[in-house]
Amino acid sequence: MNQQPASITLPVPVRRRTALTALHAIPWAVALGVYALFPGYEPLATQMFVMILFALSLDLLVGYAGIVTLGHAGLFGTGAYTAGILAAHGFNDPIATALCGMGAAALVGLLFGSCMLRTKGLALLMLSMASAFLLYELANKATGWTGGDDGLQGISFGPVLGLFEFDFRGRTAFFYTLGVLFLAFLFVRTLINSPFGWSLRGIRENDRRMGAIGCPIYQRRLTAYVIAAALAGLAGALQAQATQFVALHVLSFELSGDVLVMLILGGSGHLYGAFLGVPLFMFAQDLLAKQDPTNWQLGQGIILIGMVLFAPGGMMGIGRRLMAAVRRRARP
Amino acid sequence: MLRLEGVTAGFGHTVIIENISLALPPGGLLAVLGRNGVGKSTLMKTVIGQTRLHGGRITLEGVEVSQLPSHRRSRLGIGYVPQTRDVFPSLTVEENLRIAARPGKWTLERVYEVFPNLAERRTNAGTDISGGEQQMLAIGRALMGDPKLLLLDEPMEGLAPVIVEQLIEAFDLLRKDGSLAIVLVEQYVQLALDFAPRTIVLDRGRVVFDGKSEDLAADAELQASLLGASGSVAKRH
């Protein structure tokens, strides 16, 4: 110990999860598999990609920065309405309107975030709800712009990259949303494995300590919030483009709640939680609604209670425990 | 470089330290002794800005920091290693270090030179290492911020003698550096007196001794009256 040479040779860093690298390809392989094997399901898959992106943006807040919000739909809706209103006024390039949706949501996120992130816990939760309610009412009243309760109808978007028209079968929307999701995923993955991402986890675990090592807590949380807002706005814009329609639902409390439930089902703080939670939620919803069209939410509630009680960490938590058990077996 | 003038501080309305004045030159070393609960940790927390300041002022290199939030004080050059270590469990050892990195003399390599154990454990989770290694990690993390002043709050508490030896060696390295001012709060009296040429003793939130460590070391009676029971801890070591 004492006779350490001046320049020590560092041990080769153990690549964590090396053997599991192949697993990272699964979600994307499944997505392409759906396209190849289940023609006709493109619109449903597109809807899932949008929601996965939306849930991924929420994961950045809930799972990494420790900011629990019940108003995330406010940002999704801002993106959707921005893209929709631009298209209604003749500016309908998909990528440009998606970027505008991101920008608008980031601005709204900056505005609300700079107020609500001065608080924590319950106060933060209430303020996040209130911010989405405000936006909902704004959209409800501004019928000239948003169509109010009837939604923003008759909008259409130009071809993606000037080449691919949105087709009736939804193939363009499928590949377009999948491509955007993939890029956004790479971005989030890079972000959370950067010193910035570590600092978010540090803040979540002990904000005083992060402050004492020189990290400006409020600015970091606000930055994370604005980034998540931009991604939620991007998801909203994709939704408007894929469905050529924007309804008030995109700003609703119900949607804020649903996306949180999707994330919890899948497992927050895991990156892939959104990829598991969204399909699980949507399939369960579909199945339960077929069983009992009036009381299907009862089943959804029971599933949620069961998951929270018996599978903390959601599907990803179950997966991790299984992997750990397999590894223990492998080397006795 | 660090100057406290009539500092009175505590938590909420409660005052824990009263009217404390002291000055530390650049590269200066200071030991802070006292029985349990006399305000040693509160003094450290007050310097980094995690208490409520009721009166007095704190300056670092002439800049008043009394009203600045912790992160600004840290960026001005105060490194703080709390008694609770507070290693981040979801980050690896190396991530725990890099998260605090700021440009300056201290790099990952240099921290690993001072604490070779950390290099071996670099990919372990922050809490998946021994208590002594967590202490090294907490100190290394503070060093990564390139501090001019290092506050160490009972770094030896609860550690095995062999680890204490390693830490003492590391502290010697830091001391020889010469440019880093260090305030050491310690229950091991002899260790603290050996470490710093100057010592202050706190009792019930006030400074009751401020002088040369050797004077206090030589006067067993004074030590017993100032430090009471904690003097016996020194014998154990």
XYZ file of C-alpha atoms in Angstrom:
569
model
C 0.000 0.000 0.000
C 2.734 2.443 0.975
C 5.091 1.644 -1.868
C 2.823 2.867 -4.599
C 4.822 3.994 -7.611
C 4.271 7.568 -8.707
C 2.288 6.582 -11.767
C 0.037 3.720 -10.939
C -1.401 1.555 -13.644
C -5.133 1.646 -13.387
C -6.980 -1.634 -13.601
C -8.952 -2.068 -16.784
C -12.442 -0.830 -16.004
C -14.922 -3.639 -15.769
C -17.474 -3.083 -18.488
C -20.736 -3.406 -16.684
C -23.445 -5.364 -18.496
C -21.011 -6.403 -21.255
C -22.755 -9.693 -21.840
C -26.075 -7.922 -21.975
C -25.206 -5.527 -24.766
C -27.291 -7.589 -27.168
C -30.344 -6.933 -25.014
C -30.227 -3.286 -26.035
C -31.224 -4.257 -29.556
C -34.423 -5.985 -28.419
C -36.861 -3.043 -28.350
C -35.817 -1.937 -31.813
C -35.901 -5.462 -33.199
C -39.397 -5.914 -31.763
C -40.513 -2.632 -33.337
C -39.288 -3.702 -36.773
C -40.696 -7.184 -36.202
C -44.146 -5.705 -35.663
C -43.853 -3.979 -39.015
C -42.796 -7.160 -40.793
C -45.155 -9.600 -39.080
C -48.278 -7.651 -38.199
C -49.348 -5.466 -41.117
C -52.154 -3.173 -40.111
C -50.749 -2.511 -36.663
C -48.579 0.428 -37.720
C -50.915 3.086 -36.283
C -51.034 1.341 -32.890
C -47.248 0.927 -32.883
C -46.836 4.594 -33.843
C -49.040 5.546 -30.918
C -46.805 3.466 -28.656
C -43.607 5.072 -29.969
C -45.050 8.490 -29.197
C -46.043 7.455 -25.700
C -42.671 5.793 -25.093
C -40.936 9.032 -25.992
C -43.320 10.886 -23.694
C -42.715 8.409 -20.842
C -38.954 8.579 -21.484
C -39.033 12.346 -20.997
C -40.906 11.822 -17.732
C -38.344 9.224 -16.652
C -35.650 11.868 -16.894
C -37.562 13.811 -14.247
C -39.020 11.079 -12.043
C -36.346 8.425 -12.361
C -33.212 10.537 -12.511
C -33.809 14.056 -11.228
C -36.306 12.958 -8.579
C -38.892 15.506 -9.733
C -42.328 13.896 -9.542
C -44.829 15.773 -11.678
C -48.519 15.355 -12.388
C -48.548 17.995 -15.085
C -46.361 16.464 -17.754
C -49.231 16.473 -20.274
C -49.082 20.262 -20.205
C -45.771 20.058 -22.054
C -46.869 17.243 -24.367
C -49.971 19.267 -25.253
C -47.938 22.415 -25.824
C -45.889 20.541 -28.420
C -48.984 19.027 -30.016
C -50.847 22.334 -30.263
C -47.784 24.203 -31.510
C -47.308 21.747 -34.374
C -51.048 21.601 -35.027
C -51.620 25.366 -35.043
C -48.628 25.920 -37.319
C -49.982 23.297 -39.731
C -53.443 24.872 -39.613
C -51.827 28.119 -40.737
C -50.051 26.560 -43.643
C -46.611 25.890 -42.121
C -46.590 22.115 -42.204
C -43.087 20.715 -42.588
C -43.013 17.825 -40.071
C -39.462 18.290 -38.822
C -39.659 22.069 -38.590
C -42.990 21.971 -36.748
C -41.674 19.247 -34.434
C -38.706 21.486 -33.588
C -41.105 24.379 -32.976
C -43.165 22.115 -30.697
C -40.005 21.240 -28.775
C -39.029 24.879 -28.491
C -42.468 25.968 -27.312
C -42.619 23.196 -24.715
C -39.102 24.066 -23.538
C -40.163 27.695 -23.081
C -43.293 26.705 -21.180
C -41.152 24.320 -19.128
C -38.733 27.128 -18.352
C -41.581 29.415 -17.319
C -43.411 26.956 -15.057
C -40.261 25.156 -13.956
C -38.617 28.326 -12.724
C -41.568 28.793 -10.357
C -42.365 25.266 -9.262
C -38.813 23.951 -8.853
C -38.296 26.368 -5.967
C -40.508 23.961 -4.037
C -40.251 20.258 -3.277
C -42.479 17.272 -2.557
C -46.193 17.872 -2.251
C -46.026 21.575 -3.117
C -44.137 20.717 -6.302
C -46.699 18.045 -7.170
C -49.577 20.495 -6.708
C -47.896 23.228 -8.726
C -47.162 20.806 -11.554
C -50.854 19.876 -11.644
C -51.910 23.500 -11.543
C -49.607 24.386 -14.447
C -51.236 21.736 -16.648
C -54.728 22.862 -15.593
C -53.863 26.413 -16.611
C -52.764 25.284 -20.059
C -55.822 23.075 -20.438
C -58.173 25.964 -19.699
C -56.199 28.248 -21.955
C -56.595 25.801 -24.844
C -60.238 25.254 -23.969
C -61.024 28.975 -24.111
C -58.861 29.948 -27.093
C -61.218 28.248 -29.546
C -60.098 30.442 -32.428
C -56.652 28.880 -32.251
C -57.255 25.448 -30.821
C -60.796 24.539 -31.826
C -61.572 24.287 -28.107
C -63.477 21.186 -27.124
C -63.867 20.076 -30.755
C -60.128 19.844 -31.187
C -57.940 21.083 -33.960
C -59.343 19.419 -37.062
C -58.456 19.279 -40.707
C -54.738 19.754 -40.277
C -52.275 17.994 -42.524
C -48.529 17.819 -42.639
C -46.203 17.804 -45.608
C -43.907 14.932 -46.528
C -41.139 13.986 -44.070
C -37.821 15.402 -45.328
C -39.790 16.492 -48.382
C -39.832 12.880 -49.586
C -42.215 10.651 -47.647
C -45.889 11.554 -47.621
C -47.927 10.468 -44.586
C -49.820 7.516 -46.069
C -53.144 5.959 -45.207
C -51.557 2.784 -43.796
C -49.379 4.801 -41.478
C -46.040 3.443 -42.687
C -44.388 6.846 -42.946
C -45.642 7.812 -39.484
C -44.349 4.467 -38.179
C -40.794 4.922 -39.414
C -40.749 8.643 -38.742
C -41.791 8.290 -35.079
C -39.552 5.254 -34.587
C -36.591 7.178 -36.018
C -37.231 10.192 -33.803
C -37.682 7.952 -30.771
C -34.374 6.248 -31.508
C -32.511 9.564 -31.747
C -34.191 10.882 -28.605
C -33.321 7.666 -26.789
C -29.644 7.961 -27.759
C -29.697 11.555 -26.553
C -31.232 10.657 -23.169
C -28.859 7.730 -22.747
C -25.848 9.939 -23.382
C -27.247 12.585 -21.079
C -27.818 10.347 -18.075
C -24.358 8.795 -18.402
C -22.690 12.200 -18.487
C -21.507 14.145 -15.423
C -24.706 16.173 -15.796
C -26.763 12.996 -15.492
C -24.753 11.828 -12.489
C -25.326 15.158 -10.818
C -29.090 14.692 -11.235
C -28.878 11.362 -9.455
C -26.697 12.949 -6.805
C -29.276 15.680 -6.265
C -32.031 13.095 -5.990
C -30.048 11.156 -3.393
C -28.657 14.049 -1.359
C -29.116 17.598 -2.559
C -27.216 19.136 0.366
C -24.152 17.101 -0.474
C -24.385 18.066 -4.133
C -24.549 21.698 -3.056
C -21.475 21.286 -0.884
C -19.462 19.905 -3.810
C -20.317 22.944 -5.876
C -23.393 21.883 -7.799
C -26.040 24.577 -8.291
C -29.083 22.485 -7.417
C -31.840 24.752 -8.685
C -30.197 25.392 -12.054
C -29.503 21.686 -12.580
C -33.074 20.729 -11.789
C -34.396 23.490 -14.023
C -32.104 22.420 -16.862
C -33.339 18.846 -16.523
C -36.919 20.085 -16.475
C -36.479 22.144 -19.633
C -34.831 19.215 -21.440
C -37.645 16.871 -20.379
C -40.171 19.521 -21.440
C -38.602 19.750 -24.892
C -38.754 15.957 -25.287
C -42.367 15.854 -24.097
C -43.165 18.628 -26.578
C -41.477 16.606 -29.313
C -43.673 13.620 -28.434
C -46.737 15.860 -28.553
C -45.776 17.227 -31.957
C -45.276 13.686 -33.285
C -48.698 12.759 -31.983
C -50.285 15.712 -33.832
C -48.439 14.761 -37.008
C -49.190 11.048 -36.849
C -52.911 11.504 -36.139
C -53.389 14.798 -38.066
C -55.552 15.922 -35.177
C -55.103 17.592 -31.782
C -57.733 17.135 -29.064
C -57.888 18.780 -25.643
C -57.023 15.383 -24.190
C -53.343 16.086 -24.947
C -53.321 18.595 -22.072
C -55.485 16.588 -19.695
C -54.772 15.523 -16.150
C -55.750 12.019 -17.229
C -52.870 11.893 -19.696
C -50.434 13.201 -17.056
C -51.609 10.417 -14.763
C -51.545 7.739 -17.455
C -47.962 8.458 -18.472
C -46.854 8.318 -14.844
C -48.633 4.974 -14.435
C -46.973 3.681 -17.630
C -43.588 4.669 -16.267
C -44.218 3.107 -12.865
C -45.439 -0.128 -14.482
C -42.320 -0.308 -16.623
C -39.948 0.904 -13.901
C -38.609 4.423 -13.542
C -34.939 5.273 -13.579
C -34.051 2.454 -15.979
C -34.290 4.044 -19.439
C -36.096 0.957 -20.747
C -38.932 1.239 -18.260
C -40.858 3.329 -20.752
C -40.384 0.682 -23.427
C -42.011 -1.951 -21.221
C -44.573 0.136 -19.385
C -46.216 1.752 -22.390
C -47.063 -1.464 -24.297
C -48.075 -3.169 -21.041
C -50.428 -0.324 -20.195
C -51.887 -0.093 -23.672
C -52.369 -3.834 -24.107
C -53.915 -4.130 -20.642
C -56.207 -1.224 -21.411
C -57.256 -2.831 -24.681
C -57.810 -6.237 -23.111
C -59.683 -4.902 -20.095
C -61.881 -2.676 -22.236
C -62.864 -5.708 -24.308
C -63.797 -7.646 -21.168
C -65.831 -4.877 -19.614
C -66.230 -1.680 -21.635
C -67.697 0.280 -18.722
C -65.589 -0.745 -15.738
C -62.213 -1.472 -17.311
C -60.477 1.113 -15.138
C -61.160 -1.106 -12.145
C -58.897 -3.758 -13.644
C -56.265 -1.154 -14.403
C -56.377 0.002 -10.788
C -55.976 -3.544 -9.492
C -52.978 -4.165 -11.761
C -51.354 -0.938 -10.591
C -51.881 -1.741 -6.911
C -50.497 -5.232 -7.478
C -47.409 -3.923 -9.247
C -46.658 -1.292 -6.627
C -47.141 -3.725 -3.752
C -45.454 -6.809 -5.153
C -43.141 -5.571 -7.872
C -41.512 -2.304 -6.821
C -39.378 -1.106 -9.678
C -41.988 -2.255 -12.194
C -41.203 -4.661 -15.039
C -37.560 -3.587 -15.056
C -37.387 -4.405 -11.352
C -38.738 -7.902 -12.006
C -36.245 -8.320 -14.846
C -33.341 -7.236 -12.673
C -34.279 -9.618 -9.899
C -34.562 -12.463 -12.396
C -31.149 -11.634 -13.864
C -29.625 -11.518 -10.404
C -31.147 -14.904 -9.568
C -29.831 -16.413 -12.807
C -26.360 -15.035 -12.078
C -26.389 -16.483 -8.579
C -27.254 -19.855 -10.064
C -24.531 -19.524 -12.662
C -21.735 -19.142 -10.109
C -22.553 -20.980 -6.924
C -7.485 33.009 3.819
C -10.405 31.920 5.986
C -11.598 34.421 8.544
C -14.507 34.137 10.949
C -15.527 37.257 12.851
C -17.944 36.899 15.740
C -19.814 34.068 14.069
C -22.987 32.946 15.801
C -24.965 30.195 14.080
C -27.264 27.234 14.536
C -30.342 25.573 13.122
C -33.606 27.489 12.974
C -33.838 29.653 16.068
C -31.474 27.469 18.052
C -28.006 28.910 18.507
C -25.277 26.269 18.672
C -22.020 28.163 18.172
C -21.534 31.647 19.584
C -19.212 34.496 18.798
C -16.483 32.454 17.151
C -13.561 34.326 15.628
C -10.593 32.756 13.958
C -8.274 33.286 11.034
C -6.408 30.733 8.987
C -3.562 31.641 6.610
C -3.227 30.006 3.159
C -1.983 26.467 3.642
C -2.646 26.742 7.364
C -3.583 23.744 9.459
C -6.013 23.890 12.342
C -7.272 21.195 14.683
C -10.681 21.609 16.287
C -11.253 19.641 19.466
C -14.010 19.385 22.007
C -16.400 16.957 23.632
C -19.366 15.559 21.774
C -22.089 18.061 21.016
C -20.103 21.242 21.621
C -20.643 22.520 18.074
C -17.618 21.261 16.145
C -19.673 19.918 13.250
C -21.909 22.976 13.337
C -18.813 25.135 12.934
C -17.858 23.194 9.809
C -21.392 23.326 8.423
C -21.473 27.054 9.065
C -18.343 27.585 6.984
C -19.821 25.657 4.024
C -23.221 27.284 4.514
C -25.548 24.598 5.805
C -26.625 26.317 9.001
C -28.444 29.510 9.794
C -26.051 32.372 10.443
C -27.378 34.544 13.266
C -24.495 36.978 13.400
C -20.929 37.705 12.374
C -19.236 37.266 9.020
C -17.178 34.694 7.168
C -14.663 35.665 4.506
C -12.582 33.520 2.195
C -9.561 35.258 0.680
C -11.180 38.580 1.464
C -14.480 37.692 -0.206
C -17.454 37.677 2.118
C -19.228 34.348 1.782
C -21.617 34.663 4.760
C -24.744 34.868 2.614
C -23.658 32.685 -0.300
C -25.294 29.290 -0.920
C -23.161 26.164 -0.419
C -22.401 25.613 -4.084
C -20.965 29.116 -4.480
C -18.751 28.626 -1.418
C -17.611 25.309 -2.807
C -16.745 26.946 -6.108
C -14.756 29.624 -4.291
C -12.578 26.862 -2.882
C -14.097 25.312 0.228
C -14.070 21.519 0.230
C -16.186 19.877 2.892
C -16.059 16.246 3.996
C -18.996 15.580 6.292
C -18.988 13.123 9.150
C -21.698 11.155 7.357
C -19.519 10.852 4.195
C -22.644 10.889 2.007
C -21.288 8.876 -0.866
C -23.868 8.620 -3.666
C -24.993 4.983 -3.764
C -26.306 4.927 -7.341
C -22.993 6.132 -8.771
C -19.751 4.206 -9.072
C -16.629 5.226 -7.174
C -15.255 6.940 -10.247
C -18.546 8.678 -11.010
C -18.673 9.891 -7.410
C -15.301 11.514 -8.001
C -15.891 12.870 -11.486
C -19.210 14.411 -10.517
C -17.295 16.902 -8.361
C -14.491 17.595 -10.824
C -13.453 21.131 -11.538
C -10.383 22.197 -13.456
C -7.331 22.592 -11.266
C -4.510 20.709 -9.660
C -6.606 17.750 -8.616
C -7.343 15.123 -11.227
C -8.702 11.621 -11.043
C -5.161 10.262 -11.374
C -3.891 12.358 -8.509
C -6.723 11.312 -6.219
C -5.991 7.678 -7.119
C -2.343 8.264 -6.228
C -3.313 9.499 -2.780
C -5.924 6.766 -2.346
C -4.827 3.684 -4.342
C -7.733 1.706 -2.854
C -10.150 3.844 -4.811
C -8.418 3.020 -8.104
C -8.967 -0.662 -7.391
C -12.619 -0.077 -6.593
C -13.335 2.446 -9.314
C -16.217 0.528 -10.887
C -17.820 -0.505 -7.593
C -21.018 1.199 -6.523
C -20.292 4.075 -4.162
C -21.623 2.238 -1.125
C -20.337 -1.175 -2.191
C -16.956 -0.478 -0.561
C -15.706 -0.505 3.030
C -16.350 2.333 5.447
C -12.730 3.404 5.242
C -12.860 3.450 1.462
C -16.053 5.480 1.600
C -14.189 7.964 3.764
C -11.376 8.075 1.212
C -13.969 8.564 -1.500
C -15.605 11.436 0.382
C -12.210 13.112 0.804
C -11.241 12.409 -2.806
C -14.526 13.869 -3.982
C -13.861 17.064 -2.028
C -10.347 17.252 -3.513
C -11.698 16.897 -7.066
C -13.304 20.316 -6.640
C -9.782 21.763 -6.303
C -10.289 23.343 -2.878
C -8.049 25.877 -1.184
C -9.527 24.948 2.158
C -10.496 21.448 3.227
C -12.885 20.858 6.116
C -12.601 17.352 7.560
C -15.262 16.372 10.062
C -14.113 13.416 12.186
C -12.670 11.455 9.271
C -11.314 8.693 11.527
C -14.542 7.947 13.319
C -15.382 4.277 13.416
C -12.466 3.181 11.222
C -10.134 0.255 11.806
C -6.618 1.226 12.992
C -5.041 0.062 9.709
C -7.325 2.368 7.745
C -6.589 5.208 10.162
C -2.893 4.689 9.381
C -3.588 4.921 5.657
C -5.585 8.088 6.124
C -2.841 9.655 8.228
C -0.396 8.971 5.404
C -2.796 10.560 2.957
C -3.163 13.589 5.218
C 0.616 13.890 5.370
C 0.677 14.007 1.588
C -1.936 16.754 1.626
C -0.088 18.639 4.347
C 3.199 18.503 2.471
C 1.462 20.006 -0.522
C 1.589 23.240 1.463
C -1.029 25.174 -0.468
C -4.093 23.496 0.975
C -5.448 24.872 4.245
C -7.029 22.128 6.347
C -9.375 22.275 9.317
C -9.548 18.913 11.071
C -12.252 18.097 13.587
C -11.209 14.991 15.489
C -11.984 12.948 18.574
C -8.539 11.326 18.517
C -6.859 14.140 20.435
C -3.240 13.089 19.982
C -3.691 12.575 16.268
C -5.193 16.022 15.861
C -2.509 17.696 17.972
C 0.203 16.002 15.913
C -1.464 17.008 12.675
C -1.836 20.747 13.144
C 0.483 23.237 14.862
C -2.534 25.178 16.056
C -5.588 23.941 17.917
C -8.833 25.431 19.090
C -11.038 23.757 21.672
C -14.767 24.359 21.735
C -17.036 24.011 24.721
C -20.747 24.704 24.597
C -20.412 26.561 21.326
C -17.578 28.860 22.388
C -13.833 28.841 21.879
C -12.233 27.986 25.237
C -8.694 27.397 23.983
C -6.872 28.821 20.999
C -3.159 28.244 20.878
C -0.227 26.041 19.971
C -0.975 22.361 19.798
C 2.275 21.524 21.574
C 1.225 23.614 24.573
C -2.000 21.655 24.858
C -0.174 18.368 24.246
C 2.284 19.104 27.020
C -0.349 20.029 29.584
C -2.267 16.898 30.549
C -4.222 18.733 33.218
C -5.420 21.387 30.772
C -6.377 18.664 28.309
C -8.365 16.815 30.919
C -10.204 19.951 32.000
C -10.990 21.013 28.433
C -11.680 17.695 26.835
C -12.669 15.475 29.750
C -13.791 12.051 28.706
C -12.727 12.357 25.097
C -9.111 12.566 26.276
C -9.320 8.888 27.015
C -10.026 8.241 23.362
C -6.536 9.478 22.635
C -5.009 6.789 24.814
C -6.787 4.096 22.888
C -5.084 5.187 19.742
